[in-house]
PDB file of C-alpha atoms in Angstrom:
ATOM      1  CA  MET A   1      -0.269   0.050   0.051  1.00 45.00           C
ATOM      2  CA  LYS A   2       1.014   3.593  -1.078  1.00 51.00           C
ATOM      3  CA  LYS A   3       1.767   6.190   1.696  1.00 56.00           C
ATOM      4  CA  ARG A   4      -0.087   9.119   1.738  1.00 50.00           C
ATOM      5  CA  ILE A   5       1.259  12.888   0.544  1.00 49.00           C
ATOM      6  CA  VAL A   6      -0.347  15.899   3.276  1.00 52.00           C
ATOM      7  CA  LEU A   7      -0.688  19.260   1.927  1.00 48.00           C
ATOM      8  CA  LEU A   8      -0.786  21.213   5.425  1.00 48.00           C
ATOM      9  CA  VAL A   9      -2.017  25.275   5.404  1.00 41.00           C
ATOM     10  CA  ALA A  10       0.009  26.908   8.060  1.00 38.00           C
ATOM     11  CA  VAL A  11      -1.251  30.457   7.245  1.00 34.00           C
ATOM     12  CA  ALA A  12      -4.734  31.476   5.850  1.00 30.00           C
ATOM     13  CA  THR A  13      -4.417  32.057   2.309  1.00 32.00           C
ATOM     14  CA  LEU A  14      -6.526  33.536  -0.469  1.00 29.00           C
ATOM     15  CA  GLY A  15      -6.822  32.557  -4.112  1.00 31.00           C
ATOM     16  CA  LEU A  16      -4.828  29.096  -3.135  1.00 33.00           C
ATOM     17  CA  SER A  17      -5.434  26.311  -5.560  1.00 32.00           C
ATOM     18  CA  LEU A  18      -4.531  22.520  -5.955  1.00 32.00           C
ATOM     19  CA  SER A  19      -4.467  21.080  -9.588  1.00 33.00           C
ATOM     20  CA  ALA A  20      -3.297  17.471 -10.433  1.00 32.00           C
ATOM     21  CA  CYS A  21      -1.009  17.417 -12.897  1.00 38.00           C
ATOM     22  CA  SER A  22       1.048  14.511 -12.016  1.00 34.00           C
ATOM     23  CA  LYS A  23       3.553  12.904 -14.739  1.00 36.00           C
ATOM     24  CA  LYS A  24       4.800  16.481 -15.381  1.00 37.00           C
ATOM     25  CA  GLN A  25       8.036  18.208 -14.700  1.00 38.00           C
ATOM     26  CA  ALA A  26       7.596  20.217 -11.272  1.00 42.00           C
ATOM     27  CA  THR A  27       7.935  23.706 -12.650  1.00 48.00           C
ATOM     28  CA  THR A  28       7.289  27.583 -10.646  1.00 49.00           C
ATOM     29  CA  SER A  29       5.823  29.382 -13.706  1.00 47.00           C
ATOM     30  CA  SER A  30       2.355  30.818 -14.475  1.00 45.00           C
ATOM     31  CA  ASP A  31       0.041  29.621 -17.335  1.00 50.00           C
ATOM     32  CA  GLN A  32       0.344  33.117 -19.048  1.00 48.00           C
ATOM     33  CA  PRO A  33       2.531  33.522 -22.111  1.00 56.00           C
ATOM     34  CA  GLU A  34       3.137  37.684 -21.373  1.00 81.00           C
ATOM     35  CA  ILE A  35       6.020  38.935 -19.398  1.00 90.00           C
ATOM     36  CA  ALA A  36       5.590  41.913 -17.081  1.00 92.00           C
ATOM     37  CA  ALA A  37       7.101  45.526 -17.507  1.00 92.00           C
ATOM     38  CA  GLY A  38      10.662  45.345 -16.312  1.00 94.00           C
ATOM     39  CA  MET A  39      11.121  41.706 -15.493  1.00 95.00           C
ATOM     40  CA  ARG A  40      12.999  38.244 -17.588  1.00 95.00           C
ATOM     41  CA  SER A  41      11.315  34.942 -18.787  1.00 93.00           C
ATOM     42  CA  ASP A  42      14.332  33.708 -18.617  1.00 95.00           C
ATOM     43  CA  PRO A  43      15.912  34.262 -15.535  1.00 97.00           C
ATOM     44  CA  TYR A  44      19.503  35.293 -14.008  1.00 98.00           C
ATOM     45  CA  ARG A  45      19.946  31.827 -12.249  1.00 98.00           C
ATOM     46  CA  GLN A  46      22.893  30.685 -10.004  1.00 97.00           C
ATOM     47  CA  GLU A  47      23.243  27.079  -8.482  1.00 96.00           C
ATOM     48  CA  GLU A  48      25.379  25.568  -5.653  1.00 95.00           C
ATOM     49  CA  PHE A  49      25.497  22.697  -3.917  1.00 93.00           C
ATOM     50  CA  LEU A  50      25.565  23.434  -0.573  1.00 90.00           C
ATOM     51  CA  LEU A  51      23.544  22.456   2.830  1.00 86.00           C
ATOM     52  CA  GLY A  52      23.890  18.947   1.782  1.00 83.00           C
ATOM     53  CA  THR A  53      21.500  19.971  -1.116  1.00 88.00           C
ATOM     54  CA  TYR A  54      21.520  21.439  -4.839  1.00 92.00           C
ATOM     55  CA  THR A  55      20.529  25.105  -4.007  1.00 95.00           C
ATOM     56  CA  ARG A  56      19.382  27.379  -6.928  1.00 97.00           C
ATOM     57  CA  LEU A  57      18.626  31.185  -6.985  1.00 98.00           C
ATOM     58  CA  SER A  58      16.314  32.573  -9.661  1.00 98.00           C
ATOM     59  CA  VAL A  59      16.131  35.998 -10.335  1.00 98.00           C
ATOM     60  CA  TYR A  60      13.477  37.668 -12.946  1.00 98.00           C
ATOM     61  CA  ASN A  61      14.069  41.028 -12.609  1.00 98.00           C
ATOM     62  CA  GLU A  62      15.847  43.219 -15.618  1.00 98.00           C
ATOM     63  CA  GLY A  63      19.401  44.411 -14.527  1.00 97.00           C
ATOM     64  CA  LYS A  64      19.036  42.389 -11.250  1.00 98.00           C
ATOM     65  CA  LYS A  65      21.599  40.112 -11.621  1.00 98.00           C
ATOM     66  CA  GLU A  66      24.617  41.028  -9.272  1.00 98.00           C
ATOM     67  CA  ALA A  67      22.110  40.701  -6.438  1.00 98.00           C
ATOM     68  CA  LEU A  68      22.472  36.832  -6.409  1.00 98.00           C
ATOM     69  CA  THR A  69      26.279  37.619  -5.562  1.00 98.00           C
ATOM     70  CA  PRO A  70      25.076  38.723  -1.799  1.00 98.00           C
ATOM     71  CA  ALA A  71      22.346  36.602  -1.391  1.00 98.00           C
ATOM     72  CA  PHE A  72      24.716  33.366  -1.950  1.00 98.00           C
ATOM     73  CA  ALA A  73      27.372  34.784   0.391  1.00 98.00           C
ATOM     74  CA  LYS A  74      24.495  35.290   3.012  1.00 97.00           C
ATOM     75  CA  MET A  75      23.640  31.499   2.452  1.00 96.00           C
ATOM     76  CA  ARG A  76      27.573  30.475   2.754  1.00 95.00           C
ATOM     77  CA  GLU A  77      27.632  32.579   6.097  1.00 95.00           C
ATOM     78  CA  LEU A  78      24.846  30.803   7.869  1.00 95.00           C
ATOM     79  CA  GLY A  79      25.510  27.549   6.625  1.00 93.00           C
ATOM     80  CA  ASP A  80      28.972  27.204   7.659  1.00 93.00           C
ATOM     81  CA  LYS A  81      27.874  28.663  11.311  1.00 94.00           C
ATOM     82  CA  ILE A  82      25.260  26.063  11.457  1.00 93.00           C
ATOM     83  CA  THR A  83      26.232  22.918   9.519  1.00 88.00           C
ATOM     84  CA  ILE A  84      27.258  19.996  12.048  1.00 84.00           C
ATOM     85  CA  ASN A  85      30.179  18.364  11.528  1.00 74.00           C
ATOM     86  CA  GLU A  86      31.994  21.597  10.467  1.00 69.00           C
ATOM     87  CA  SER A  87      35.404  22.719  11.823  1.00 69.00           C
ATOM     88  CA  SER A  88      34.007  26.645  11.695  1.00 77.00           C
ATOM     89  CA  SER A  89      30.311  25.843  12.682  1.00 93.00           C
ATOM     90  CA  GLU A  90      29.005  27.508  15.997  1.00 97.00           C
ATOM     91  CA  ILE A  91      26.975  24.851  16.602  1.00 97.00           C
ATOM     92  CA  ASP A  92      29.368  22.219  16.153  1.00 96.00           C
ATOM     93  CA  ALA A  93      31.361  24.277  18.865  1.00 96.00           C
ATOM     94  CA  ILE A  94      28.517  24.194  21.228  1.00 98.00           C
ATOM     95  CA  ASN A  95      28.668  20.357  20.746  1.00 97.00           C
ATOM     96  CA  GLU A  96      31.778  19.913  21.881  1.00 96.00           C
ATOM     97  CA  LYS A  97      31.669  21.894  24.824  1.00 98.00           C
ATOM     98  CA  ALA A  98      28.315  20.131  26.382  1.00 98.00           C
ATOM     99  CA  GLY A  99      28.785  19.720  29.950  1.00 98.00           C
ATOM    100  CA  ILE A 100      31.794  21.661  29.911  1.00 98.00           C
ATOM    101  CA  GLU A 101      30.866  25.282  29.476  1.00 98.00           C
ATOM    102  CA  PRO A 102      28.840  27.852  27.587  1.00 98.00           C
ATOM    103  CA  VAL A 103      29.550  29.258  24.058  1.00 98.00           C
ATOM    104  CA  VAL A 104      29.040  32.490  22.897  1.00 98.00           C
ATOM    105  CA  VAL A 105      27.334  32.449  19.431  1.00 98.00           C
ATOM    106  CA  SER A 106      26.823  35.298  16.839  1.00 97.00           C
ATOM    107  CA  ALA A 107      23.485  37.030  16.959  1.00 96.00           C
ATOM    108  CA  ASP A 108      21.995  35.019  14.190  1.00 95.00           C
ATOM    109  CA  VAL A 109      22.771  31.372  15.466  1.00 97.00           C
ATOM    110  CA  TYR A 110      21.985  32.845  18.613  1.00 98.00           C
ATOM    111  CA  ASP A 111      18.427  33.772  17.367  1.00 96.00           C
ATOM    112  CA  LEU A 112      17.754  30.478  15.443  1.00 97.00           C
ATOM    113  CA  VAL A 113      18.776  27.838  18.306  1.00 98.00           C
ATOM    114  CA  LYS A 114      16.466  30.251  21.069  1.00 98.00           C
ATOM    115  CA  THR A 115      13.760  29.361  18.324  1.00 96.00           C
ATOM    116  CA  ALA A 116      14.277  25.680  17.860  1.00 98.00           C
ATOM    117  CA  LYS A 117      13.629  25.422  21.861  1.00 98.00           C
ATOM    118  CA  GLU A 118      10.947  27.328  21.509  1.00 98.00           C
ATOM    119  CA  TYR A 119       9.256  24.887  18.616  1.00 97.00           C
ATOM    120  CA  SER A 120      10.576  22.153  20.947  1.00 98.00           C
ATOM    121  CA  VAL A 121       8.970  23.381  23.587  1.00 98.00           C
ATOM    122  CA  GLN A 122       5.850  24.050  21.814  1.00 97.00           C
ATOM    123  CA  SER A 123       5.727  20.324  20.139  1.00 96.00           C
ATOM    124  CA  LYS A 124       6.323  18.353  23.363  1.00 96.00           C
ATOM    125  CA  GLY A 125       9.751  17.547  21.960  1.00 95.00           C
ATOM    126  CA  ALA A 126       8.001  16.221  18.207  1.00 94.00           C
ATOM    127  CA  PHE A 127      10.533  18.636  17.193  1.00 96.00           C
ATOM    128  CA  ASN A 128      13.897  18.733  19.268  1.00 98.00           C
ATOM    129  CA  LEU A 129      16.887  20.806  18.461  1.00 98.00           C
ATOM    130  CA  VAL A 130      18.862  17.983  20.528  1.00 98.00           C
ATOM    131  CA  ILE A 131      17.780  15.593  17.921  1.00 97.00           C
ATOM    132  CA  GLY A 132      21.256  15.201  17.217  1.00 97.00           C
ATOM    133  CA  ALA A 133      22.340  12.041  19.154  1.00 97.00           C
ATOM    134  CA  ILE A 134      19.813  10.168  17.391  1.00 98.00           C
ATOM    135  CA  THR A 135      20.792  11.699  13.598  1.00 96.00           C
ATOM    136  CA  GLN A 136      24.726  11.055  14.453  1.00 95.00           C
ATOM    137  CA  LEU A 137      23.721   7.486  15.450  1.00 96.00           C
ATOM    138  CA  TRP A 138      22.052   6.851  12.692  1.00 96.00           C
ATOM    139  CA  ARG A 139      23.949   8.810   9.533  1.00 94.00           C
ATOM    140  CA  ILE A 140      21.155   8.541   7.029  1.00 93.00           C
ATOM    141  CA  GLY A 141      22.058  10.272   4.299  1.00 88.00           C
ATOM    142  CA  PHE A 142      26.262  10.008   4.653  1.00 89.00           C
ATOM    143  CA  ASP A 143      28.459   7.231   3.589  1.00 90.00           C
ATOM    144  CA  ASP A 144      28.525   5.455   6.792  1.00 94.00           C
ATOM    145  CA  ALA A 145      25.213   5.204   7.922  1.00 93.00           C
ATOM    146  CA  ARG A 146      24.125   2.355   9.728  1.00 96.00           C
ATOM    147  CA  LYS A 147      21.487   0.877  11.640  1.00 97.00           C
ATOM    148  CA  PRO A 148      22.627   1.016  15.367  1.00 97.00           C
ATOM    149  CA  SER A 149      22.100  -1.124  18.198  1.00 97.00           C
ATOM    150  CA  GLN A 150      19.055  -0.873  20.449  1.00 98.00           C
ATOM    151  CA  ALA A 151      21.386  -0.536  22.995  1.00 98.00           C
ATOM    152  CA  GLU A 152      22.704   2.647  21.515  1.00 98.00           C
ATOM    153  CA  ILE A 153      19.485   3.785  20.621  1.00 98.00           C
ATOM    154  CA  ASP A 154      18.597   3.733  24.118  1.00 98.00           C
ATOM    155  CA  GLU A 155      21.601   5.149  25.143  1.00 98.00           C
ATOM    156  CA  ALA A 156      20.885   8.053  22.719  1.00 98.00           C
ATOM    157  CA  LEU A 157      17.376   8.875  23.755  1.00 98.00           C
ATOM    158  CA  THR A 158      18.996   9.998  27.506  1.00 98.00           C
ATOM    159  CA  LYS A 159      20.001  12.873  25.056  1.00 98.00           C
ATOM    160  CA  LEU A 160      17.193  14.544  23.949  1.00 98.00           C
ATOM    161  CA  ASP A 161      16.051  16.957  26.912  1.00 98.00           C
ATOM    162  CA  TYR A 162      16.015  19.774  25.019  1.00 98.00           C
ATOM    163  CA  ASN A 163      14.958  21.853  28.823  1.00 98.00           C
ATOM    164  CA  LYS A 164      18.936  21.039  29.124  1.00 98.00           C
ATOM    165  CA  VAL A 165      19.793  23.761  26.871  1.00 99.00           C
ATOM    166  CA  GLN A 166      20.384  26.895  28.755  1.00 99.00           C
ATOM    167  CA  LEU A 167      20.577  30.319  26.887  1.00 99.00           C
ATOM    168  CA  ASN A 168      21.803  33.330  28.075  1.00 99.00           C
ATOM    169  CA  ASP A 169      20.075  36.000  26.242  1.00 98.00           C
ATOM    170  CA  GLU A 170      22.780  38.852  27.452  1.00 98.00           C
ATOM    171  CA  ALA A 171      25.521  37.005  26.888  1.00 98.00           C
ATOM    172  CA  LYS A 172      24.495  35.137  23.180  1.00 98.00           C
ATOM    173  CA  SER A 173      25.388  32.101  24.994  1.00 99.00           C
ATOM    174  CA  VAL A 174      24.251  28.563  24.462  1.00 99.00           C
ATOM    175  CA  TYR A 175      25.469  25.851  26.895  1.00 99.00           C
ATOM    176  CA  LEU A 176      24.032  22.282  26.808  1.00 99.00           C
ATOM    177  CA  GLU A 177      24.048  20.298  30.625  1.00 98.00           C
ATOM    178  CA  GLU A 178      24.924  17.183  29.732  1.00 98.00           C
ATOM    179  CA  PRO A 179      27.811  15.750  27.826  1.00 98.00           C
ATOM    180  CA  GLY A 180      26.652  13.371  24.613  1.00 97.00           C
ATOM    181  CA  MET A 181      23.800  16.213  23.960  1.00 98.00           C
ATOM    182  CA  ILE A 182      23.985  17.227  20.099  1.00 98.00           C
ATOM    183  CA  ILE A 183      22.436  20.333  18.696  1.00 98.00           C
ATOM    184  CA  ASP A 184      21.216  19.355  15.160  1.00 96.00           C
ATOM    185  CA  LEU A 185      19.229  22.243  13.110  1.00 95.00           C
ATOM    186  CA  GLY A 186      18.763  19.902  10.228  1.00 90.00           C
ATOM    187  CA  ALA A 187      14.872  20.259  10.025  1.00 90.00           C
ATOM    188  CA  ILE A 188      14.746  24.319  10.617  1.00 93.00           C
ATOM    189  CA  ALA A 189      17.846  25.343   9.242  1.00 93.00           C
ATOM    190  CA  LYS A 190      17.239  25.610   5.778  1.00 93.00           C
ATOM    191  CA  GLY A 191      13.865  27.207   6.106  1.00 94.00           C
ATOM    192  CA  TYR A 192      15.557  29.748   8.389  1.00 95.00           C
ATOM    193  CA  ILE A 193      18.515  30.872   5.865  1.00 96.00           C
ATOM    194  CA  ALA A 194      15.643  30.870   2.756  1.00 97.00           C
ATOM    195  CA  ASP A 195      14.332  33.553   4.779  1.00 97.00           C
ATOM    196  CA  GLU A 196      17.354  35.527   5.527  1.00 97.00           C
ATOM    197  CA  VAL A 197      18.769  34.740   1.550  1.00 98.00           C
ATOM    198  CA  ALA A 198      15.298  36.375   0.461  1.00 98.00           C
ATOM    199  CA  ASP A 199      15.538  39.193   2.720  1.00 98.00           C
ATOM    200  CA  VAL A 200      19.350  39.752   1.260  1.00 99.00           C
ATOM    201  CA  LEU A 201      17.552  39.512  -2.146  1.00 99.00           C
ATOM    202  CA  LYS A 202      14.862  42.121  -1.648  1.00 98.00           C
ATOM    203  CA  LYS A 203      17.074  44.745   0.099  1.00 98.00           C
ATOM    204  CA  GLU A 204      18.977  44.200  -3.482  1.00 98.00           C
ATOM    205  CA  GLY A 205      15.437  45.523  -5.372  1.00 98.00           C
ATOM    206  CA  VAL A 206      14.316  41.975  -6.338  1.00 98.00           C
ATOM    207  CA  THR A 207      10.963  41.804  -6.755  1.00 97.00           C
ATOM    208  CA  SER A 208      10.195  38.574  -8.252  1.00 98.00           C
ATOM    209  CA  GLY A 209      12.084  35.442  -7.750  1.00 98.00           C
ATOM    210  CA  ILE A 210      12.472  32.039  -6.228  1.00 98.00           C
ATOM    211  CA  VAL A 211      14.813  30.763  -3.355  1.00 98.00           C
ATOM    212  CA  ASP A 212      15.043  26.914  -3.902  1.00 96.00           C
ATOM    213  CA  LEU A 213      16.926  24.967  -1.515  1.00 94.00           C
ATOM    214  CA  GLY A 214      16.241  21.141  -2.161  1.00 85.00           C
ATOM    215  CA  GLY A 215      12.613  21.255  -0.547  1.00 79.00           C
ATOM    216  CA  ASN A 216      11.811  24.048   0.619  1.00 92.00           C
ATOM    217  CA  ILE A 217      11.012  27.066  -1.864  1.00 95.00           C
ATOM    218  CA  LEU A 218       9.889  30.357  -1.210  1.00 98.00           C
ATOM    219  CA  VAL A 219       8.530  32.992  -4.238  1.00 98.00           C
ATOM    220  CA  ILE A 220       9.375  36.528  -4.116  1.00 98.00           C
ATOM    221  CA  GLY A 221       6.234  38.176  -5.003  1.00 96.00           C
ATOM    222  CA  HIS A 222       4.269  37.486  -7.940  1.00 94.00           C
ATOM    223  CA  SER A 223       5.605  35.568 -10.906  1.00 94.00           C
ATOM    224  CA  TYR A 224       7.637  37.682 -14.075  1.00 94.00           C
ATOM    225  CA  ARG A 225       4.574  37.621 -15.985  1.00 92.00           C
ATOM    226  CA  GLY A 226       2.623  40.067 -14.060  1.00 89.00           C
ATOM    227  CA  ASP A 227       1.558  41.642 -10.449  1.00 84.00           C
ATOM    228  CA  ASP A 228      -1.540  39.403 -10.551  1.00 87.00           C
ATOM    229  CA  LYS A 229      -0.238  36.334 -11.285  1.00 92.00           C
ATOM    230  CA  PRO A 230       0.613  33.885  -8.973  1.00 95.00           C
ATOM    231  CA  TRP A 231       3.858  31.375  -8.821  1.00 95.00           C
ATOM    232  CA  ASN A 232       2.708  28.160  -9.523  1.00 94.00           C
ATOM    233  CA  VAL A 233       4.609  25.403  -7.526  1.00 94.00           C
ATOM    234  CA  GLY A 234       4.984  21.996  -8.134  1.00 92.00           C
ATOM    235  CA  ILE A 235       4.567  19.299  -5.418  1.00 91.00           C
ATOM    236  CA  GLN A 236       7.009  16.334  -5.836  1.00 87.00           C
ATOM    237  CA  ASP A 237       5.287  13.090  -5.838  1.00 88.00           C
ATOM    238  CA  PRO A 238       7.102  10.632  -3.337  1.00 85.00           C
ATOM    239  CA  ASN A 239       6.163   7.652  -5.140  1.00 83.00           C
ATOM    240  CA  ASP A 240       7.089   8.348  -8.389  1.00 84.00           C
ATOM    241  CA  ALA A 241      10.386   9.608  -9.814  1.00 81.00           C
ATOM    242  CA  ARG A 242      11.876  12.250  -9.168  1.00 80.00           C
ATOM    243  CA  GLY A 243      10.888  15.431 -11.279  1.00 81.00           C
ATOM    244  CA  THR A 244       7.130  13.842 -11.366  1.00 87.00           C
ATOM    245  CA  VAL A 245       4.335  16.219  -9.363  1.00 87.00           C
ATOM    246  CA  ILE A 246       1.321  15.462  -7.868  1.00 89.00           C
ATOM    247  CA  GLY A 247      -0.028  18.612  -8.085  1.00 91.00           C
ATOM    248  CA  SER A 248       1.213  22.115  -7.675  1.00 92.00           C
ATOM    249  CA  VAL A 249       0.158  25.209  -5.721  1.00 94.00           C
ATOM    250  CA  GLU A 250      -0.208  28.703  -6.873  1.00 95.00           C
ATOM    251  CA  VAL A 251       1.718  31.150  -4.551  1.00 96.00           C
ATOM    252  CA  THR A 252       2.389  34.718  -3.770  1.00 96.00           C
ATOM    253  CA  ASP A 253       5.105  35.947  -1.684  1.00 96.00           C
ATOM    254  CA  LYS A 254       4.854  32.489   0.481  1.00 96.00           C
ATOM    255  CA  THR A 255       7.029  29.157   0.985  1.00 96.00           C
ATOM    256  CA  VAL A 256       6.192  25.834  -0.170  1.00 96.00           C
ATOM    257  CA  VAL A 257       8.247  23.159   1.997  1.00 93.00           C
ATOM    258  CA  THR A 258       8.000  19.503   1.150  1.00 91.00           C
ATOM    259  CA  SER A 259       9.604  17.082   3.567  1.00 89.00           C
ATOM    260  CA  GLY A 260       9.603  13.035   2.315  1.00 87.00           C
ATOM    261  CA  ILE A 261      11.020   9.860   3.442  1.00 86.00           C
ATOM    262  CA  TYR A 262      11.826   8.853   0.026  1.00 83.00           C
ATOM    263  CA  GLU A 263      15.025  10.498  -0.641  1.00 81.00           C
ATOM    264  CA  ARG A 264      17.270   9.695   2.131  1.00 85.00           C
ATOM    265  CA  TYR A 265      17.275   6.501   3.738  1.00 89.00           C
ATOM    266  CA  LEU A 266      19.411   3.512   4.539  1.00 92.00           C
ATOM    267  CA  GLU A 267      17.922   0.290   2.978  1.00 93.00           C
ATOM    268  CA  LEU A 268      18.297  -2.679   4.659  1.00 92.00           C
ATOM    269  CA  ASP A 269      16.827  -6.401   4.299  1.00 90.00           C
ATOM    270  CA  GLY A 270      14.111  -5.055   2.329  1.00 90.00           C
ATOM    271  CA  VAL A 271      13.916  -2.453   4.632  1.00 92.00           C
ATOM    272  CA  LYS A 272      13.883   1.609   4.430  1.00 92.00           C
ATOM    273  CA  TYR A 273      15.482   3.606   7.284  1.00 92.00           C
ATOM    274  CA  HIS A 274      14.416   7.009   5.804  1.00 92.00           C
ATOM    275  CA  HIS A 275      15.980  10.110   7.799  1.00 92.00           C
ATOM    276  CA  LEU A 276      13.122  11.560   9.685  1.00 93.00           C
ATOM    277  CA  PHE A 277      13.023   9.945  13.271  1.00 95.00           C
ATOM    278  CA  ASP A 278      10.616   9.763  16.367  1.00 95.00           C
ATOM    279  CA  THR A 279      12.308  11.656  19.606  1.00 95.00           C
ATOM    280  CA  LYS A 280      10.328   8.826  21.395  1.00 95.00           C
ATOM    281  CA  THR A 281      11.853   5.636  19.966  1.00 97.00           C
ATOM    282  CA  GLY A 282      15.006   7.292  18.386  1.00 97.00           C
ATOM    283  CA  TYR A 283      13.254   5.187  15.353  1.00 96.00           C
ATOM    284  CA  PRO A 284      12.676   6.624  11.741  1.00 95.00           C
ATOM    285  CA  VAL A 285       9.087   7.546  11.942  1.00 93.00           C
ATOM    286  CA  ASP A 286       6.728   4.864  11.104  1.00 90.00           C
ATOM    287  CA  ASN A 287       3.243   6.106  10.011  1.00 89.00           C
ATOM    288  CA  ASP A 288       1.571   6.219   6.685  1.00 86.00           C
ATOM    289  CA  LEU A 289       2.640   9.220   5.686  1.00 88.00           C
ATOM    290  CA  ALA A 290       5.194   9.267   2.397  1.00 88.00           C
ATOM    291  CA  SER A 291       5.257  13.231   2.395  1.00 90.00           C
ATOM    292  CA  VAL A 292       4.396  16.144   4.054  1.00 91.00           C
ATOM    293  CA  SER A 293       3.784  19.783   2.332  1.00 93.00           C
ATOM    294  CA  VAL A 294       3.742  23.276   4.322  1.00 93.00           C
ATOM    295  CA  ILE A 295       2.381  26.378   3.152  1.00 96.00           C
ATOM    296  CA  THR A 296       3.102  29.286   4.990  1.00 94.00           C
ATOM    297  CA  GLU A 297       4.489  33.056   5.222  1.00 92.00           C
ATOM    298  CA  HIS A 298       8.018  32.423   6.306  1.00 88.00           C
ATOM    299  CA  SER A 299       9.699  29.133   5.625  1.00 79.00           C
TER     300      SER A 299
END
């Protein structure tokens, strides 16, 4: 039995539609042929492999190609600070000092960690900023991925108390009370970075563009075809080849974030272990959902 895809509208939006277009290539365009004044149908585009995925920025305003440079600079800067297993990462510095001492971090990293803790509290741990003890154990998506022993999982589960993340607003410091605790912001980092990159593009005068960070799609303004033309964002069919969409949504100044179990996984003895973990069991979430898409104002 195939698993289901779920579409969640996190913020009420007017004029939002879902139209069937399975077996078609995913697109981010409108159906009308015209091009608005000051826009171009062939965007200024730059692609790089960052944040563990293929990232792409597209700018449709005529004469705004140079906006891509500071936007990618911001993406690299934040990625270097947030990504774990990076020598220059501020998150790694926090993890290395777990149970030892607080670590002073930059304002943006502090704000992100603080937000992640708030979400951890609100969700009662369904989202957990210290899930790293589990994700680093399984290593799903990496060459050294493996299925750990139950004893290893049980030990890692003792390191998931997000209430042991101490924050000092004045010093902008983060302290993990217990050795072995690991912050992993993979579930929130791309969204945060997408918002920051979009802000850079807007400050550079971009009014029509797309920030594509893997499953995070953020659209700036209206489509290049006109102020009354929304973007048409395709949603990947989790049960079919990459690039095949199950439907599309029309959005303006919104973000469409999709996460699923179909791309990053470890297969052993016919069983697929994906990268979305249940913080209560230490195993990948086991339900009938293959993909979830969220539409909201901010990524």
